[in-house]
Amino acid sequence: MSDVRPIAPGAVRWIARTLEDAGYETWAVGGAVRDALLGRPSVDWDLATRATPKQVRRTFRRTVPIGVEHGTVGVLARDGIMYEVTTFRRDVETDGRHAVVEFAERIEEDLSRRDFTINAIAWHPLRDQLYDPFGGGADLNTRTLRTVGAAADRFREDYLRILRAVRFAGRFDLQIEDTTWAELTALTEYLPTLSPERIREELMKVLSADARPSRALGLYRDAGINTVLYPEIDELADSHWEKAVKIVEALPVNRPMLRLGALLRPVDEASAAAFLVRLRLSNADTDAVAHLSGAPELPPPTPEEEVQRRWLSRHGGQVMKGVARLDLAAARAGCADRSSTEVVEAWRAMRAVLRSCPPLVVGDLAIDGRDLIALGLKPGPVFRDVLQQLLDWVLGDPSRNERDGLLLRAEEVTRRLDSGRHSEGRS
Ligand code: ATP
Ligand code: MG
């Protein structure tokens, strides 16, 4: 990587030039510089400057006060992208969760408050000059993750750095340096003091942005992070865990809910629910992942298609799509007792059934509650039982879904339910 030089978008150079011309020293910092040195495409170029937020806002025509109290101003460039420009900062007080910062004069102070050496490299987009006081470039060369300064202090200042360490080590395939690893594992017990949102976002970044999430997830387990944050997956036997992680890895990035579903698949329903509640996803995501992880694999094709109808009736077409992807990933990862071709066949059979639009839910039946009232039934919980039993009958053969047959059947079912109740009363 030593001969790789960052190449910044024109807008980054324009912002730097404008600020430097106004007399304010300005550097590109953070993830974009690191990614460029790794030869990876850089997104999210961040700039650090000597100018105060007020001065940044006076220098540019179109700005957004993103987090002025933390020193950050968004500058809208001509490429339509907003770049974050942050005043040099130093920490004056930290408590493991928050930091009180003040503005600083020198880039070195700003870099020294950053978490890892690889994240503490500055690059001057006009002079094409690297400023790397903590040896981040050398660590990238040897693929080492190391804190800036004493690991114990840096993790105690902000316990989120424990999660960031394993995320970066996983994503960039870095070895965590011995002291950094020793302190990190010694301090995991403090992770629950972080807000649930920050904890969740870290896991979501692993799932949604890491092409090889097995490494970061493996570190979550090895470091004891799962023990304190995610006991439900920590309790999995090694073989189940390894299989789940392989399947997660076979799923695409940018589909974090699918990957989460794969991770929770070997976990029982109650534990998966507890996990998801603690993660505090939106209600919609929580439901989707719970259904996905709780559904059985797609049944193999059958000529009568009854198995397919029953599966779809129980879990729905949306969940079916997700399960198909999980099954396919499992087959591709060599973690299923069938081939991907067989999964594709099973999926095709499901889609064929869906296309033929058979009745799958009570609402699809050719009779409804009003018909039951006409038969003399009193509305109540028994309605649900009757309709459910009719649906069960129709799932066996969709041609049974016509009015007259269903009405006859409804009478029969009602009689049976009645006599059932009477005999219960007698016993
Ligand atoms: P990503 O690709 O995940 O965005 P990133 O390095 O850009 O990686 P950000 O969270 O966007 O990570 O933060 C930008 C930079 O700010 C980091 O590179 C690091 O220098 C610094 N930073 C962010 N969070 C912390 C933290 N908790 N402690 C210290 N420095 C941090
Ligand atoms: Mg970033």
Short mmCIF file of C-alpha atoms and ligand atoms in Angstrom, two decimals:
data_model
loop_
_atom_site.label_atom_id
_atom_site.label_comp_id
_atom_site.label_asym_id
_atom_site.label_seq_id
_atom_site.Cartn_x
_atom_site.Cartn_y
_atom_site.Cartn_z
CA MET A 1 0.00 0.00 0.00
CA SER A 2 2.97 2.33 0.60
CA ASP A 3 2.96 3.58 -2.98
CA VAL A 4 -0.81 3.98 -3.17
CA ARG A 5 -1.85 7.64 -2.99
CA PRO A 6 -5.38 8.76 -2.25
CA ILE A 7 -7.27 10.38 -5.08
CA ALA A 8 -9.94 12.71 -3.82
CA PRO A 9 -13.06 13.82 -5.68
CA GLY A 10 -12.75 17.33 -7.15
CA ALA A 11 -15.18 18.62 -4.56
CA VAL A 12 -12.89 17.59 -1.70
CA ARG A 13 -10.00 19.49 -3.29
CA TRP A 14 -12.27 22.46 -3.89
CA ILE A 15 -13.37 22.58 -0.23
CA ALA A 16 -9.78 22.22 0.98
CA ARG A 17 -8.56 24.91 -1.41
CA THR A 18 -11.31 27.33 -0.44
CA LEU A 19 -10.55 26.92 3.25
CA GLU A 20 -6.77 27.07 2.79
CA ASP A 21 -7.12 30.22 0.65
CA ALA A 22 -9.09 31.76 3.52
CA GLY A 23 -6.15 30.93 5.80
CA TYR A 24 -7.42 27.75 7.49
CA GLU A 25 -5.32 24.60 7.47
CA THR A 26 -7.46 21.67 6.19
CA TRP A 27 -6.88 17.90 5.89
CA ALA A 28 -8.80 14.85 4.71
CA VAL A 29 -9.09 12.40 7.62
CA GLY A 30 -10.62 9.15 8.82
CA GLY A 31 -12.17 6.30 6.90
CA ALA A 32 -11.74 7.69 3.37
CA VAL A 33 -7.99 8.14 3.76
CA ARG A 34 -7.66 4.65 5.27
CA ASP A 35 -9.77 3.07 2.52
CA ALA A 36 -7.80 4.87 -0.20
CA LEU A 37 -4.50 3.61 1.24
CA LEU A 38 -5.94 0.10 1.24
CA GLY A 39 -6.74 0.54 -2.43
CA ARG A 40 -10.46 0.41 -1.70
CA PRO A 41 -12.99 2.88 -3.05
CA SER A 42 -13.43 5.71 -0.56
CA VAL A 43 -16.86 6.97 0.27
CA ASP A 44 -17.69 9.62 2.86
CA TRP A 45 -14.73 11.95 2.59
CA ASP A 46 -14.41 13.85 5.87
CA LEU A 47 -12.36 16.99 6.28
CA ALA A 48 -10.75 18.39 9.42
CA THR A 49 -9.95 22.07 9.60
CA ARG A 50 -8.55 24.76 11.82
CA ALA A 51 -11.56 26.95 10.95
CA THR A 52 -14.31 27.12 13.57
CA PRO A 53 -17.84 26.08 12.51
CA LYS A 54 -18.76 29.76 12.28
CA GLN A 55 -15.83 30.43 9.98
CA VAL A 56 -16.69 27.40 7.82
CA ARG A 57 -20.26 28.65 7.46
CA ARG A 58 -19.02 32.10 6.47
CA THR A 59 -16.63 30.65 3.87
CA PHE A 60 -19.19 28.63 1.87
CA ARG A 61 -22.50 29.61 0.37
CA ARG A 62 -24.37 26.35 0.96
CA THR A 63 -23.80 24.80 4.39
CA VAL A 64 -25.83 22.72 6.83
CA PRO A 65 -25.26 22.87 10.60
CA ILE A 66 -25.04 19.09 11.12
CA GLY A 67 -23.52 19.11 14.58
CA VAL A 68 -22.09 22.53 15.22
CA GLU A 69 -21.68 21.83 18.95
CA HIS A 70 -19.32 18.98 17.96
CA GLY A 71 -17.69 21.19 15.35
CA THR A 72 -19.28 19.64 12.26
CA VAL A 73 -20.68 21.63 9.34
CA GLY A 74 -21.97 20.05 6.14
CA VAL A 75 -20.71 21.75 3.00
CA LEU A 76 -22.79 21.14 -0.10
CA ALA A 77 -20.48 20.87 -3.07
CA ARG A 78 -21.19 21.31 -6.76
CA ASP A 79 -21.31 17.53 -7.23
CA GLY A 80 -24.50 17.60 -5.13
CA ILE A 81 -22.83 15.72 -2.28
CA MET A 82 -22.59 17.05 1.24
CA TYR A 83 -19.14 16.76 2.81
CA GLU A 84 -18.59 16.92 6.56
CA VAL A 85 -16.11 19.55 7.63
CA THR A 86 -15.15 19.31 11.31
CA THR A 87 -13.07 21.69 13.34
CA PHE A 88 -9.91 20.18 14.93
CA ARG A 89 -10.92 18.86 18.35
CA ARG A 90 -9.51 17.54 21.57
CA ASP A 91 -11.30 15.62 24.32
CA VAL A 92 -11.55 17.35 27.66
CA GLU A 93 -13.68 14.76 29.43
CA THR A 94 -14.77 11.21 28.68
CA ASP A 95 -16.81 8.67 30.65
CA GLY A 96 -16.90 5.61 28.44
CA ARG A 97 -20.06 6.72 26.67
CA HIS A 98 -19.79 10.42 25.81
CA ALA A 99 -17.00 12.90 25.29
CA VAL A 100 -16.86 16.61 26.01
CA VAL A 101 -14.74 18.19 23.31
CA GLU A 102 -13.20 21.57 22.67
CA PHE A 103 -11.74 22.99 19.51
CA ALA A 104 -8.03 22.56 18.94
CA GLU A 105 -5.41 24.36 16.90
CA ARG A 106 -3.40 21.51 15.52
CA ILE A 107 -4.19 18.50 13.35
CA GLU A 108 -1.96 16.35 15.58
CA GLU A 109 -4.28 16.90 18.54
CA ASP A 110 -7.23 15.97 16.38
CA LEU A 111 -5.56 12.75 15.21
CA SER A 112 -4.52 11.77 18.72
CA ARG A 113 -8.14 11.54 19.90
CA ARG A 114 -9.03 9.07 17.13
CA ASP A 115 -9.45 5.40 17.99
CA PHE A 116 -7.03 3.33 15.90
CA THR A 117 -3.80 4.16 14.11
CA ILE A 118 -5.31 3.20 10.75
CA ASN A 119 -8.09 5.76 11.38
CA ALA A 120 -5.66 8.48 12.46
CA ILE A 121 -3.94 9.26 9.17
CA ALA A 122 -4.40 12.70 7.62
CA TRP A 123 -3.86 13.46 3.96
CA HIS A 124 -3.52 16.91 2.46
CA PRO A 125 -5.49 16.88 -0.79
CA LEU A 126 -3.67 19.90 -2.26
CA ARG A 127 -0.10 18.97 -1.35
CA ASP A 128 -0.72 15.22 -1.73
CA GLN A 129 0.99 14.90 1.65
CA LEU A 130 0.36 12.19 4.25
CA TYR A 131 0.59 13.07 7.92
CA ASP A 132 0.74 9.88 9.94
CA PRO A 133 2.16 10.49 13.43
CA PHE A 134 0.98 7.16 14.89
CA GLY A 135 2.23 4.79 12.21
CA GLY A 136 -1.15 3.92 10.73
CA GLY A 137 0.41 3.37 7.30
CA ALA A 138 2.86 0.81 8.69
CA ASP A 139 0.01 -0.92 10.53
CA LEU A 140 -1.96 -1.10 7.30
CA ASN A 141 1.09 -2.65 5.64
CA THR A 142 1.41 -5.33 8.29
CA ARG A 143 -2.37 -5.57 8.61
CA THR A 144 -2.41 -4.67 12.29
CA LEU A 145 -5.17 -3.04 14.29
CA ARG A 146 -3.81 -1.00 17.19
CA THR A 147 -5.18 1.81 19.36
CA VAL A 148 -3.70 5.27 19.23
CA GLY A 149 -1.95 5.44 22.62
CA ALA A 150 -2.60 3.13 25.59
CA ALA A 151 -5.28 0.61 24.74
CA ALA A 152 -6.81 0.44 28.24
CA ASP A 153 -7.26 4.22 28.38
CA ARG A 154 -8.66 4.44 24.88
CA PHE A 155 -11.26 1.73 25.47
CA ARG A 156 -12.23 3.18 28.85
CA GLU A 157 -12.79 6.58 27.22
CA ASP A 158 -15.34 5.05 24.88
CA TYR A 159 -16.35 1.39 25.14
CA LEU A 160 -17.84 1.54 21.65
CA ARG A 161 -14.24 1.30 20.42
CA ILE A 162 -14.29 -2.36 21.50
CA LEU A 163 -16.99 -3.04 18.93
CA ARG A 164 -15.33 -0.81 16.36
CA ALA A 165 -12.06 -2.70 16.80
CA VAL A 166 -13.56 -6.06 15.91
CA ARG A 167 -15.57 -4.52 13.10
CA PHE A 168 -12.50 -2.99 11.44
CA ALA A 169 -10.33 -6.03 12.11
CA GLY A 170 -12.96 -8.21 10.48
CA ARG A 171 -13.70 -5.97 7.54
CA PHE A 172 -10.05 -5.34 6.61
CA ASP A 173 -8.70 -8.71 7.75
CA LEU A 174 -6.39 -7.19 10.35
CA GLN A 175 -4.68 -8.90 13.24
CA ILE A 176 -5.53 -7.16 16.51
CA GLU A 177 -2.26 -6.25 18.24
CA ASP A 178 -1.67 -8.19 21.50
CA THR A 179 -2.12 -5.40 24.07
CA THR A 180 -5.08 -3.98 22.19
CA TRP A 181 -6.65 -7.46 22.21
CA ALA A 182 -5.86 -8.10 25.90
CA GLU A 183 -7.43 -4.80 27.02
CA LEU A 184 -10.38 -5.18 24.67
CA THR A 185 -11.31 -8.61 26.01
CA ALA A 186 -10.75 -7.50 29.61
CA LEU A 187 -13.24 -4.65 29.26
CA THR A 188 -16.18 -6.30 27.48
CA GLU A 189 -18.19 -6.33 30.72
CA TYR A 190 -18.65 -2.56 30.33
CA LEU A 191 -20.30 -2.84 26.91
CA PRO A 192 -23.85 -2.86 28.34
CA THR A 193 -23.30 0.71 29.59
CA LEU A 194 -23.47 1.86 25.95
CA SER A 195 -26.82 2.91 24.53
CA PRO A 196 -28.71 0.10 22.77
CA GLU A 197 -28.77 2.17 19.57
CA ARG A 198 -24.97 2.41 19.35
CA ILE A 199 -24.61 -1.30 20.08
CA ARG A 200 -27.18 -2.18 17.41
CA GLU A 201 -25.64 0.10 14.79
CA GLU A 202 -22.28 -1.61 15.22
CA LEU A 203 -23.76 -5.06 14.60
CA MET A 204 -25.80 -3.71 11.69
CA LYS A 205 -22.66 -2.26 10.09
CA VAL A 206 -21.01 -5.68 10.25
CA LEU A 207 -24.05 -7.30 8.70
CA SER A 208 -24.75 -4.67 6.05
CA ALA A 209 -21.28 -3.62 4.91
CA ASP A 210 -18.87 -6.50 5.45
CA ALA A 211 -18.44 -8.90 2.53
CA ARG A 212 -16.76 -11.38 4.91
CA PRO A 213 -18.73 -10.96 8.16
CA SER A 214 -17.53 -14.33 9.49
CA ARG A 215 -14.33 -12.70 10.71
CA ALA A 216 -15.97 -9.89 12.70
CA LEU A 217 -18.65 -12.25 14.01
CA GLY A 218 -15.96 -14.74 15.00
CA LEU A 219 -14.23 -11.96 16.95
CA TYR A 220 -17.54 -11.06 18.64
CA ARG A 221 -17.62 -14.62 19.90
CA ASP A 222 -13.90 -15.03 20.71
CA ALA A 223 -13.66 -11.71 22.55
CA GLY A 224 -16.61 -12.59 24.77
CA ILE A 225 -18.74 -9.79 23.34
CA ASN A 226 -21.62 -12.16 22.62
CA THR A 227 -21.48 -13.37 26.21
CA VAL A 228 -22.40 -9.93 27.53
CA LEU A 229 -24.44 -8.50 24.65
CA TYR A 230 -25.97 -11.45 22.83
CA PRO A 231 -26.30 -14.47 25.17
CA GLU A 232 -28.89 -16.09 22.90
CA ILE A 233 -26.36 -16.64 20.15
CA ASP A 234 -23.50 -17.17 22.58
CA GLU A 235 -25.25 -20.28 23.87
CA LEU A 236 -25.20 -21.96 20.47
CA ALA A 237 -22.92 -24.97 20.19
CA ASP A 238 -19.84 -24.32 18.05
CA SER A 239 -21.16 -26.44 15.18
CA HIS A 240 -24.45 -24.51 15.03
CA TRP A 241 -22.72 -21.18 15.35
CA GLU A 242 -20.20 -21.93 12.63
CA LYS A 243 -22.89 -23.11 10.28
CA ALA A 244 -25.02 -20.03 10.88
CA VAL A 245 -22.07 -17.72 10.31
CA LYS A 246 -21.17 -19.47 7.07
CA ILE A 247 -24.72 -18.92 5.84
CA VAL A 248 -24.61 -15.25 6.89
CA GLU A 249 -21.44 -14.92 4.83
CA ALA A 250 -23.05 -16.52 1.78
CA LEU A 251 -25.77 -13.84 1.84
CA PRO A 252 -25.20 -10.51 0.08
CA VAL A 253 -24.15 -7.27 1.80
CA ASN A 254 -26.88 -4.65 2.09
CA ARG A 255 -29.39 -7.28 3.22
CA PRO A 256 -28.79 -7.07 6.99
CA MET A 257 -32.24 -8.42 7.91
CA LEU A 258 -31.70 -11.55 5.84
CA ARG A 259 -28.32 -12.04 7.47
CA LEU A 260 -29.82 -11.48 10.91
CA GLY A 261 -32.49 -14.05 10.09
CA ALA A 262 -29.76 -16.55 9.19
CA LEU A 263 -27.89 -15.85 12.42
CA LEU A 264 -31.01 -16.44 14.50
CA ARG A 265 -32.24 -19.49 12.63
CA PRO A 266 -30.69 -22.06 15.01
CA VAL A 267 -31.96 -20.09 18.04
CA ASP A 268 -35.31 -21.09 19.55
CA GLU A 269 -38.29 -18.80 19.06
CA ALA A 270 -38.42 -17.33 22.57
CA SER A 271 -34.69 -16.55 22.63
CA ALA A 272 -34.82 -15.04 19.14
CA ALA A 273 -37.66 -12.80 20.31
CA ALA A 274 -35.67 -11.73 23.38
CA PHE A 275 -32.65 -10.99 21.18
CA LEU A 276 -34.72 -8.88 18.77
CA VAL A 277 -36.42 -6.91 21.54
CA ARG A 278 -33.03 -6.03 22.99
CA LEU A 279 -31.76 -4.98 19.56
CA ARG A 280 -34.63 -2.45 19.30
CA LEU A 281 -35.17 -2.64 15.57
CA SER A 282 -38.32 -1.11 14.12
CA ASN A 283 -41.46 -3.17 14.69
CA ALA A 284 -41.57 -4.06 11.01
CA ASP A 285 -37.97 -5.33 10.98
CA THR A 286 -38.46 -7.19 14.25
CA ASP A 287 -41.50 -9.02 12.87
CA ALA A 288 -39.83 -9.75 9.55
CA VAL A 289 -36.72 -11.24 11.16
CA ALA A 290 -38.72 -13.21 13.74
CA HIS A 291 -40.88 -14.79 11.03
CA LEU A 292 -37.92 -15.44 8.78
CA SER A 293 -35.78 -17.10 11.43
CA GLY A 294 -38.72 -19.09 12.77
CA ALA A 295 -39.90 -20.58 9.47
CA PRO A 296 -38.83 -24.08 8.39
CA GLU A 297 -36.99 -24.64 5.12
CA LEU A 298 -38.93 -24.80 1.87
CA PRO A 299 -40.47 -28.25 1.31
CA PRO A 300 -39.35 -30.23 -1.75
CA PRO A 301 -41.70 -30.05 -4.76
CA THR A 302 -44.72 -32.40 -4.70
CA PRO A 303 -47.20 -33.07 -7.53
CA GLU A 304 -50.28 -32.35 -5.36
CA GLU A 305 -48.77 -29.10 -4.04
CA GLU A 306 -50.66 -29.49 -0.76
CA VAL A 307 -47.45 -29.21 1.29
CA GLN A 308 -46.60 -26.01 -0.58
CA ARG A 309 -50.06 -24.54 0.05
CA ARG A 310 -49.90 -25.37 3.75
CA TRP A 311 -46.43 -23.84 4.05
CA LEU A 312 -47.57 -20.65 2.32
CA SER A 313 -50.77 -20.50 4.34
CA ARG A 314 -48.78 -20.61 7.54
CA HIS A 315 -45.83 -18.34 6.69
CA GLY A 316 -46.91 -16.19 3.72
CA GLY A 317 -45.34 -15.35 0.39
CA GLN A 318 -43.07 -12.61 1.70
CA VAL A 319 -41.43 -14.87 4.29
CA MET A 320 -41.18 -17.57 1.62
CA LYS A 321 -38.93 -15.33 -0.49
CA GLY A 322 -36.61 -14.68 2.43
CA VAL A 323 -36.50 -18.36 3.43
CA ALA A 324 -35.68 -19.28 -0.17
CA ARG A 325 -32.66 -16.97 0.01
CA LEU A 326 -31.56 -18.44 3.33
CA ASP A 327 -31.97 -22.00 2.02
CA LEU A 328 -30.03 -21.14 -1.11
CA ALA A 329 -27.23 -19.53 0.91
CA ALA A 330 -27.14 -22.62 3.16
CA ALA A 331 -26.83 -24.91 0.15
CA ARG A 332 -24.13 -22.75 -1.43
CA ALA A 333 -22.21 -22.69 1.85
CA GLY A 334 -22.36 -26.47 1.99
CA CYS A 335 -24.47 -26.31 5.15
CA ALA A 336 -27.59 -28.04 3.87
CA ASP A 337 -28.33 -31.63 3.00
CA ARG A 338 -29.51 -30.58 -0.44
CA SER A 339 -27.97 -28.84 -3.43
CA SER A 340 -28.71 -25.31 -4.61
CA THR A 341 -30.44 -26.84 -7.66
CA GLU A 342 -32.80 -28.66 -5.33
CA VAL A 343 -33.49 -25.45 -3.41
CA VAL A 344 -34.19 -23.63 -6.66
CA GLU A 345 -36.64 -26.41 -7.61
CA ALA A 346 -38.38 -26.06 -4.24
CA TRP A 347 -38.56 -22.31 -4.71
CA ARG A 348 -39.93 -22.68 -8.23
CA ALA A 349 -42.68 -24.97 -6.95
CA MET A 350 -43.65 -22.39 -4.34
CA ARG A 351 -43.80 -19.64 -6.93
CA ALA A 352 -45.94 -21.78 -9.22
CA VAL A 353 -48.41 -22.35 -6.38
CA LEU A 354 -48.50 -18.63 -5.59
CA ARG A 355 -49.14 -17.81 -9.26
CA SER A 356 -52.15 -20.11 -9.32
CA CYS A 357 -53.65 -18.02 -6.47
CA PRO A 358 -55.15 -20.82 -4.34
CA PRO A 359 -57.08 -19.86 -1.19
CA LEU A 360 -54.41 -19.61 1.53
CA VAL A 361 -56.01 -17.57 4.30
CA VAL A 362 -59.46 -17.42 5.89
CA GLY A 363 -60.19 -14.25 3.93
CA ASP A 364 -59.84 -16.20 0.67
CA LEU A 365 -62.70 -18.56 1.55
CA ALA A 366 -65.88 -18.40 -0.54
CA ILE A 367 -67.97 -17.85 2.60
CA ASP A 368 -67.48 -15.52 5.55
CA GLY A 369 -68.86 -14.63 8.98
CA ARG A 370 -72.17 -13.39 7.59
CA ASP A 371 -72.85 -16.83 6.11
CA LEU A 372 -72.16 -18.39 9.50
CA ILE A 373 -74.66 -16.02 11.12
CA ALA A 374 -77.21 -17.03 8.47
CA LEU A 375 -76.58 -20.63 9.53
CA GLY A 376 -77.63 -19.63 13.04
CA LEU A 377 -74.18 -19.36 14.63
CA LYS A 378 -73.62 -16.67 17.24
CA PRO A 379 -70.60 -14.47 16.46
CA GLY A 380 -67.69 -15.18 18.80
CA PRO A 381 -64.45 -17.09 19.10
CA VAL A 382 -66.11 -20.17 17.60
CA PHE A 383 -66.26 -18.34 14.26
CA ARG A 384 -62.50 -18.37 14.03
CA ASP A 385 -62.38 -22.09 14.79
CA VAL A 386 -65.00 -22.91 12.18
CA LEU A 387 -63.39 -20.81 9.45
CA GLN A 388 -59.96 -22.19 10.32
CA GLN A 389 -61.23 -25.73 9.96
CA LEU A 390 -62.84 -24.86 6.63
CA LEU A 391 -59.57 -23.39 5.45
CA ASP A 392 -57.75 -26.52 6.54
CA TRP A 393 -60.17 -28.57 4.44
CA VAL A 394 -59.74 -26.27 1.44
CA LEU A 395 -55.94 -26.36 1.71
CA GLY A 396 -56.23 -30.11 1.08
CA ASP A 397 -57.94 -29.36 -2.24
CA PRO A 398 -58.56 -25.80 -3.52
CA SER A 399 -61.51 -26.96 -5.68
CA ARG A 400 -63.45 -27.34 -2.41
CA ASN A 401 -63.57 -23.56 -2.15
CA GLU A 402 -67.15 -23.05 -3.37
CA ARG A 403 -70.14 -21.76 -1.44
CA ASP A 404 -72.55 -24.68 -1.24
CA GLY A 405 -69.96 -27.25 -0.26
CA LEU A 406 -68.49 -24.90 2.34
CA LEU A 407 -71.92 -24.18 3.88
CA LEU A 408 -72.63 -27.90 4.25
CA ARG A 409 -69.20 -28.43 5.70
CA ALA A 410 -69.69 -25.47 8.06
CA GLU A 411 -72.83 -27.07 9.52
CA GLU A 412 -70.98 -30.32 10.00
CA VAL A 413 -68.01 -28.60 11.64
CA THR A 414 -70.29 -26.60 13.93
CA ARG A 415 -72.12 -29.76 15.03
CA ARG A 416 -68.82 -31.43 15.74
CA LEU A 417 -67.52 -28.44 17.71
CA ASP A 418 -70.80 -28.34 19.68
CA SER A 419 -70.79 -31.99 20.62
CA GLY A 420 -67.11 -31.62 21.48
CA ARG A 421 -67.98 -28.82 23.86
CA HIS A 422 -70.85 -30.81 25.43
CA SER A 423 -68.72 -33.86 26.02
CA GLU A 424 -66.05 -31.58 27.54
CA GLY A 425 -68.76 -30.19 29.83
CA ARG A 426 -69.78 -33.70 30.91
CA SER A 427 -66.31 -34.97 31.70
P1 ATP B 1 -16.81 3.54 8.17
O1 ATP B 1 -16.35 3.06 6.87
O2 ATP B 1 -17.39 2.48 9.03
O3 ATP B 1 -17.63 4.79 8.13
P2 ATP B 1 -14.94 5.29 9.43
O4 ATP B 1 -13.51 5.13 9.83
O5 ATP B 1 -15.26 6.36 8.45
O6 ATP B 1 -15.44 3.89 8.94
P3 ATP B 1 -16.71 6.67 11.19
O7 ATP B 1 -17.51 6.12 12.30
O8 ATP B 1 -17.39 7.24 10.02
O9 ATP B 1 -15.72 5.49 10.77
O10 ATP B 1 -15.75 7.75 11.84
C1 ATP B 1 -14.86 8.57 11.09
C2 ATP B 1 -13.54 8.72 11.84
O11 ATP B 1 -13.78 9.36 13.10
C3 ATP B 1 -12.84 7.42 12.16
O12 ATP B 1 -12.02 7.01 11.11
C4 ATP B 1 -12.05 7.79 13.40
O13 ATP B 1 -10.88 8.50 13.05
C5 ATP B 1 -12.96 8.76 14.12
N1 ATP B 1 -13.84 8.11 15.10
C6 ATP B 1 -15.12 7.70 14.90
N2 ATP B 1 -15.64 7.16 16.02
C7 ATP B 1 -14.67 7.23 16.95
C8 ATP B 1 -14.60 6.83 18.32
N3 ATP B 1 -15.63 6.24 18.92
N4 ATP B 1 -13.45 7.08 18.97
C9 ATP B 1 -12.41 7.66 18.36
N5 ATP B 1 -12.41 8.05 17.09
C10 ATP B 1 -13.52 7.84 16.37
MG MG B 2 -17.29 6.93 7.86
#
